[in-house]
PDB file of C-alpha atoms in Angstrom:
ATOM      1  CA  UNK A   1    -132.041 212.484  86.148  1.00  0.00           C
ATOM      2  CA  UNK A   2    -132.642 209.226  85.828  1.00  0.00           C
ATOM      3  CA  UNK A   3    -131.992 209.016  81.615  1.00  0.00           C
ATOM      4  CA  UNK A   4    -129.098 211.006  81.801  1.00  0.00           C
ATOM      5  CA  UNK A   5    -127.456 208.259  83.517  1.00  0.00           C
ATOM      6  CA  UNK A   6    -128.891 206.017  81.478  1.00  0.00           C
ATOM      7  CA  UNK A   7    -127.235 207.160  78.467  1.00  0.00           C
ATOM      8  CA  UNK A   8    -123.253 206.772  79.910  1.00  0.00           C
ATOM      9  CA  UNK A   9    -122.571 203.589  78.542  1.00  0.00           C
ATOM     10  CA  UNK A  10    -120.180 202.476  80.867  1.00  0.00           C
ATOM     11  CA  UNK A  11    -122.667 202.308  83.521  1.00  0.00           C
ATOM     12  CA  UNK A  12    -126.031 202.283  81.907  1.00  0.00           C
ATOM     13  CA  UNK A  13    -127.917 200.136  84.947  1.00  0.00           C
ATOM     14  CA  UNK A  14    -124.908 199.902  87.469  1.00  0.00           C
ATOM     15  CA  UNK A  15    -125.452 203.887  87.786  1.00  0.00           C
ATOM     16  CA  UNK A  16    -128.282 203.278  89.659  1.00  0.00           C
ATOM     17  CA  UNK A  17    -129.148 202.277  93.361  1.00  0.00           C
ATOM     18  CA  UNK A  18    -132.507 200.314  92.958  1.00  0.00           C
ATOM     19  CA  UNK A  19    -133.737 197.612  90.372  1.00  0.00           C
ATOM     20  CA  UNK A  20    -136.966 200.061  90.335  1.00  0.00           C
ATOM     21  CA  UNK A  21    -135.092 203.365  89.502  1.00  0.00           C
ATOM     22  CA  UNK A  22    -133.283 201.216  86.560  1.00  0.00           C
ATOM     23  CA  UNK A  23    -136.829 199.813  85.152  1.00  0.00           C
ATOM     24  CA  UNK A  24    -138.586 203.121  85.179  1.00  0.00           C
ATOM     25  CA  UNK A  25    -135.225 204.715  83.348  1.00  0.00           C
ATOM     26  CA  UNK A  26    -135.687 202.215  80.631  1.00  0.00           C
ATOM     27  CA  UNK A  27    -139.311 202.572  80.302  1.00  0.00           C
ATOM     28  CA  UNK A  28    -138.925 206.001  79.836  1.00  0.00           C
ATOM     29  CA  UNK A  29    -136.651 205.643  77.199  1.00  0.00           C
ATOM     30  CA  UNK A  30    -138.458 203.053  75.395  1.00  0.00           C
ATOM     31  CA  UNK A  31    -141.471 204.826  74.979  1.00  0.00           C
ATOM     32  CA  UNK A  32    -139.059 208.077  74.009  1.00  0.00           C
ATOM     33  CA  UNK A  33    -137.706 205.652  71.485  1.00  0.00           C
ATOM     34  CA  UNK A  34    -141.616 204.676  70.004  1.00  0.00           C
ATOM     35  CA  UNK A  35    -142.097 208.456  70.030  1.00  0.00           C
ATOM     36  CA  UNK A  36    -138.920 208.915  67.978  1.00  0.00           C
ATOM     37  CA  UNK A  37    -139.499 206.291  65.457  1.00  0.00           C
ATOM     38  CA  UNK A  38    -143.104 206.831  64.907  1.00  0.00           C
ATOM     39  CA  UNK A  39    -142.612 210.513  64.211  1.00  0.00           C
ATOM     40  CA  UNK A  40    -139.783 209.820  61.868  1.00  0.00           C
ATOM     41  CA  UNK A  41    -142.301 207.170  60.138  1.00  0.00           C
ATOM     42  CA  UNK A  42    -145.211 209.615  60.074  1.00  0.00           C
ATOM     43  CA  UNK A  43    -141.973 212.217  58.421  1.00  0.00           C
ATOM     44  CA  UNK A  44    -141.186 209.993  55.705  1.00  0.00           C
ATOM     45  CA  UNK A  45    -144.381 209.784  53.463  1.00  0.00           C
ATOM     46  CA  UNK A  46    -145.475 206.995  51.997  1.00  0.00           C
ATOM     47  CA  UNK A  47    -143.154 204.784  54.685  1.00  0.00           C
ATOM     48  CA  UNK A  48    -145.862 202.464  54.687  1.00  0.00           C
ATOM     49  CA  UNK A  49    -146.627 199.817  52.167  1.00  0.00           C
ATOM     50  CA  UNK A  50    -149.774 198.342  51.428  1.00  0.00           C
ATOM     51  CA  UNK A  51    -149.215 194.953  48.895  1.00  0.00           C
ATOM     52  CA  UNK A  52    -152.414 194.156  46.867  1.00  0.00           C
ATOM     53  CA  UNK A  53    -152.142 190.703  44.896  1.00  0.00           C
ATOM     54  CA  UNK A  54    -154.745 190.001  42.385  1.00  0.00           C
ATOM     55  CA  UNK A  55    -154.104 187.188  40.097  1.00  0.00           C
ATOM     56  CA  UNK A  56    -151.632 188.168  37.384  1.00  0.00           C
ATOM     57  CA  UNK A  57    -151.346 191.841  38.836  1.00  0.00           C
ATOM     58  CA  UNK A  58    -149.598 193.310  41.827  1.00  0.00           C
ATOM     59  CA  UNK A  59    -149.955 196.522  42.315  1.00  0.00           C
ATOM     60  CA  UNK A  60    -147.775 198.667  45.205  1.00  0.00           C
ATOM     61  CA  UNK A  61    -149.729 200.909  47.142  1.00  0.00           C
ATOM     62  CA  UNK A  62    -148.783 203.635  49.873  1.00  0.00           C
ATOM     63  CA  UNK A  63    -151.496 204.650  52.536  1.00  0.00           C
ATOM     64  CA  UNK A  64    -152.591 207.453  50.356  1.00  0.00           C
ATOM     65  CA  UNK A  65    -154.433 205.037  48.054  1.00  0.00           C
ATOM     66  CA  UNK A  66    -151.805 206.445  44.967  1.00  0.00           C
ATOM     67  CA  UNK A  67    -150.880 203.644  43.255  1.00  0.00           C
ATOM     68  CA  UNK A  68    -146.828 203.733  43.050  1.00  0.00           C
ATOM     69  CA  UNK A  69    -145.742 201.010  41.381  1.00  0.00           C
ATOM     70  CA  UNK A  70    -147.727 198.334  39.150  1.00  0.00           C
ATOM     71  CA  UNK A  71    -146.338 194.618  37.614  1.00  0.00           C
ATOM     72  CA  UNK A  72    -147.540 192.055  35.525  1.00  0.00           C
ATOM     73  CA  UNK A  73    -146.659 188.617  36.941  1.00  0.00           C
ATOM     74  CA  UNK A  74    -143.194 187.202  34.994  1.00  0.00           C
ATOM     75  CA  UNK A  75    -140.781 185.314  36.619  1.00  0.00           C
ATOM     76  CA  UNK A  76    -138.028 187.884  37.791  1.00  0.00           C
ATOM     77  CA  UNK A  77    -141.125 190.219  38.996  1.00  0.00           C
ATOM     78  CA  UNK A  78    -142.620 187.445  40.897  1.00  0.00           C
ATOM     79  CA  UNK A  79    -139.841 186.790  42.952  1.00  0.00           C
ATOM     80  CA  UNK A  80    -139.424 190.913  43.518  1.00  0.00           C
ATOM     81  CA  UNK A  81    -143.900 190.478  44.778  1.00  0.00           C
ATOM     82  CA  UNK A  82    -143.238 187.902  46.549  1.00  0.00           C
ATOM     83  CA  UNK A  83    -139.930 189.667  49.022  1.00  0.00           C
ATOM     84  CA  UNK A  84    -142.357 192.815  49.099  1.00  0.00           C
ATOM     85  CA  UNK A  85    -144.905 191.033  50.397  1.00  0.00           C
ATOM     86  CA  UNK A  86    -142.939 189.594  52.986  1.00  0.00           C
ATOM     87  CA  UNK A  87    -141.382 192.786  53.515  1.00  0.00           C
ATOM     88  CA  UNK A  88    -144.558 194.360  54.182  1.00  0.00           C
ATOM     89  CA  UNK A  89    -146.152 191.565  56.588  1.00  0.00           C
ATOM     90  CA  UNK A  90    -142.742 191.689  58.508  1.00  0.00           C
ATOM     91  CA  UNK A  91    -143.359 195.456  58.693  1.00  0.00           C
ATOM     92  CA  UNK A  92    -147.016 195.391  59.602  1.00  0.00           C
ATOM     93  CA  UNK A  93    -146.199 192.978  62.591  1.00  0.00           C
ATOM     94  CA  UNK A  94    -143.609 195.344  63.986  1.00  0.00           C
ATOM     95  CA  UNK A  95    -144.650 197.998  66.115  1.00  0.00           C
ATOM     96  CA  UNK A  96    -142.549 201.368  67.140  1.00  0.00           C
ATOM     97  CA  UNK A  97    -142.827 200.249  70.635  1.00  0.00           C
ATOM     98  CA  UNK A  98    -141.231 196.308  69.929  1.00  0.00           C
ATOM     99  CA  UNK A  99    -138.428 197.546  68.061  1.00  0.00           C
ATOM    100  CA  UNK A 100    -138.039 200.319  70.671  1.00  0.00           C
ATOM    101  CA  UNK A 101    -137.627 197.380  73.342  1.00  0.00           C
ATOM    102  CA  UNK A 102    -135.212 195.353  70.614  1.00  0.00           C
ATOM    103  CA  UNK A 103    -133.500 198.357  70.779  1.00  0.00           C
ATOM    104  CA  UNK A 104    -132.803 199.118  74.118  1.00  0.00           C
ATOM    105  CA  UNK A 105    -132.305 195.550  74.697  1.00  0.00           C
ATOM    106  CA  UNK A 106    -129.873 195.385  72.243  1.00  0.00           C
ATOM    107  CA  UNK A 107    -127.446 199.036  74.301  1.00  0.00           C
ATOM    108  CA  UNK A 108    -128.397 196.618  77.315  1.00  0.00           C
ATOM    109  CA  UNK A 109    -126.578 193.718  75.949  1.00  0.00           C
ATOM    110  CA  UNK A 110    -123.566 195.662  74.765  1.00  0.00           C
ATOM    111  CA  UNK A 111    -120.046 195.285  77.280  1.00  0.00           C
ATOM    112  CA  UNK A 112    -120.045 197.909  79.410  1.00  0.00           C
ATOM    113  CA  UNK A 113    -117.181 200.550  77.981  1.00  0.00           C
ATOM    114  CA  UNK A 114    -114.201 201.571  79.926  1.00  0.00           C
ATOM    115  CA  UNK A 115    -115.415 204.518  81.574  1.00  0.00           C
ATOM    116  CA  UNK A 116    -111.900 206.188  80.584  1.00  0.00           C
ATOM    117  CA  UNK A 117    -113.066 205.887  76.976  1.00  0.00           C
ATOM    118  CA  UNK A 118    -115.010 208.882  75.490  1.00  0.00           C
ATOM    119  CA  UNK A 119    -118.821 208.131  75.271  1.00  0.00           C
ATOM    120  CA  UNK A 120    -119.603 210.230  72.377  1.00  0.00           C
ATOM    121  CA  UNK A 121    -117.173 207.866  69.969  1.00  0.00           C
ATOM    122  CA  UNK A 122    -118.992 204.752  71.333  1.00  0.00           C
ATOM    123  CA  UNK A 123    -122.525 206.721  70.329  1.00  0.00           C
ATOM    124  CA  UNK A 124    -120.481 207.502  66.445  1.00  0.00           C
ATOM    125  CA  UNK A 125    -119.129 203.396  66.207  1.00  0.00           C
ATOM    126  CA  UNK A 126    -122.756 202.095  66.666  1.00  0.00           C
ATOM    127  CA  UNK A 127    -124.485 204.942  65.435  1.00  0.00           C
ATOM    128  CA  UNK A 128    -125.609 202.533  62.234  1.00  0.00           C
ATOM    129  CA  UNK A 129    -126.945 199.684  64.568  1.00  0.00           C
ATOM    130  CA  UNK A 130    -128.315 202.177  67.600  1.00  0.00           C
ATOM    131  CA  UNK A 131    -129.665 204.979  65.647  1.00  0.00           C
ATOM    132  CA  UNK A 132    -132.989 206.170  67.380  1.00  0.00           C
ATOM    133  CA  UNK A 133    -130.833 205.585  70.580  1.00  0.00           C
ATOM    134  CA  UNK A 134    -128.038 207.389  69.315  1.00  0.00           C
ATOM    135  CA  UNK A 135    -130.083 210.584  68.290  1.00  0.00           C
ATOM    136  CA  UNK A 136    -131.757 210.472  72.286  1.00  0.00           C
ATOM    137  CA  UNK A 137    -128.162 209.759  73.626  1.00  0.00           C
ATOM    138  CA  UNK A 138    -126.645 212.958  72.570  1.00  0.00           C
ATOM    139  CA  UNK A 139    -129.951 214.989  73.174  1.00  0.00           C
ATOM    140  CA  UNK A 140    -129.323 213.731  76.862  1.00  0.00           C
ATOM    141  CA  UNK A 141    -125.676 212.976  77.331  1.00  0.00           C
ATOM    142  CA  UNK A 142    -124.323 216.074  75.817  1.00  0.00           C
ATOM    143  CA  UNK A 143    -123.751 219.075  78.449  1.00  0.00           C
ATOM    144  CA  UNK A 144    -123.752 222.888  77.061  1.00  0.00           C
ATOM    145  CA  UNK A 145    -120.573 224.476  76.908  1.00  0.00           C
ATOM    146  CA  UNK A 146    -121.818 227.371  78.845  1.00  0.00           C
ATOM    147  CA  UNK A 147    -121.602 227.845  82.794  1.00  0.00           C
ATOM    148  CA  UNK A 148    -123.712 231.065  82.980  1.00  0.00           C
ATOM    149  CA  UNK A 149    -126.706 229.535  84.610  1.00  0.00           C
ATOM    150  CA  UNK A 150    -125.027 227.710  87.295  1.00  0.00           C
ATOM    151  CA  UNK A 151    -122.984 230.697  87.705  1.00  0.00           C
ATOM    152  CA  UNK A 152    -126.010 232.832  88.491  1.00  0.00           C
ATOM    153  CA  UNK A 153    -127.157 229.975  90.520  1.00  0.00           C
ATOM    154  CA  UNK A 154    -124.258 229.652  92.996  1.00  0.00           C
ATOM    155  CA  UNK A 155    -123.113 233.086  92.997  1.00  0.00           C
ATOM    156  CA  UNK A 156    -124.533 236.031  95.459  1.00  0.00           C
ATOM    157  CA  UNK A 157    -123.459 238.817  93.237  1.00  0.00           C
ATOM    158  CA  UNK A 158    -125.979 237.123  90.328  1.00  0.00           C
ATOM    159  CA  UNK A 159    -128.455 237.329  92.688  1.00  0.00           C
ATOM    160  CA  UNK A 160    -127.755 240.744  93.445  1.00  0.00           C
ATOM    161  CA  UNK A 161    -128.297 242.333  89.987  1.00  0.00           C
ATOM    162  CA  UNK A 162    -130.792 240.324  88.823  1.00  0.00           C
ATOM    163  CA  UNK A 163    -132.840 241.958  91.373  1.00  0.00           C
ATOM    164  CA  UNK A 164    -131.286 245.478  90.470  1.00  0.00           C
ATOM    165  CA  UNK A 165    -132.241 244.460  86.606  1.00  0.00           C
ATOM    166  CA  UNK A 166    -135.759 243.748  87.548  1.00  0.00           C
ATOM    167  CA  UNK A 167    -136.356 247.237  90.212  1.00  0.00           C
ATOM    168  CA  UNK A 168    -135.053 249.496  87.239  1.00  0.00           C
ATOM    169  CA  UNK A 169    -137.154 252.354  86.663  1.00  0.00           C
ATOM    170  CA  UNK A 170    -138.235 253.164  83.183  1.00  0.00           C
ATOM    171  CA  UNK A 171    -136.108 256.349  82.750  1.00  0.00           C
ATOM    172  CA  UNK A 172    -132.560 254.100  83.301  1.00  0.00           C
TER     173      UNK A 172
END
């Protein structure tokens, strides 16, 4: 239960009663975040970029070893090298599970919403900034329209012919 309360945004840590059930919450959904955004970067081939710099030539490589993209040095070009190359140390030093924490430090940080307001909208207006976090949010925060399992839950009659259901014979 714990990430399901998580996810309301106008409680996010004041919906819980200890400091320890609020830490575990968001550990849990920072490493579901690292999941998420590894196996999206693992989905999109060729995400990452390997910059090779010899002399006059630069040559773009993906992990694959297939050469996509290959320069000679001029001036426009050089500049273009140079903001991939910085592009792809930037990258390199970022891992799934920092920008997980940026992330959920970042929802953290957000004003709590008016818990009148309707949760879902807040998820659409930062969808661009919160994405990973969006995508769990809705996986968590969304309930299904449907009461037929708590219905055979709660009710004795449910009970009653789901044992009848099971004790049919094979002629019925």
């Amino acid at each position: 239960m714990p990430k399901q309360l998580y996810w309301i945004h106008g409680t996010k840590k004041a919906a819980f009663v200890s400091n320890s059930n609020v830490e575990t919450a968001q550990q849990e959904v920072q490493y579901e975040v690292a999941e998420l955004l590894k196996n999206r970067m693992l989905g999109t081939n060729n995400e990452y970029i390997e910059v090779i710099s010899t002399g006059q030539q630069t040559s773009v490589q993906s992990m694959s070893g297939v050469s996509s993209v290959s320069t000679s040095s001029t001036e426009n070009e050089n500049l273009l090298d140079y903001l991939q190359a910085k592009v792809t140390t930037i990258r390199s030093e970022t891992t799934d599970t920092s920008t997980a924490v940026t992330l959920v430090r970042q929802y953290i940080d957000l004003p709590y919403l008016n818990l009148k307001e309707d949760p879902m909208q807040f998820w659409k207006n930062h969808f661009s900034v919160l994405d990973p976090l969006t995508e769990l949010a809705l996986k968590y925060a969304c309930i299904p329209a449907t009461s037929v399992p708590s219905e055979r839950i709660f009710s004795k009659a449910g009970q009653i012919v789901s044992q009848r259901r099971n004790r049919l014979s094979p002629k019925n």
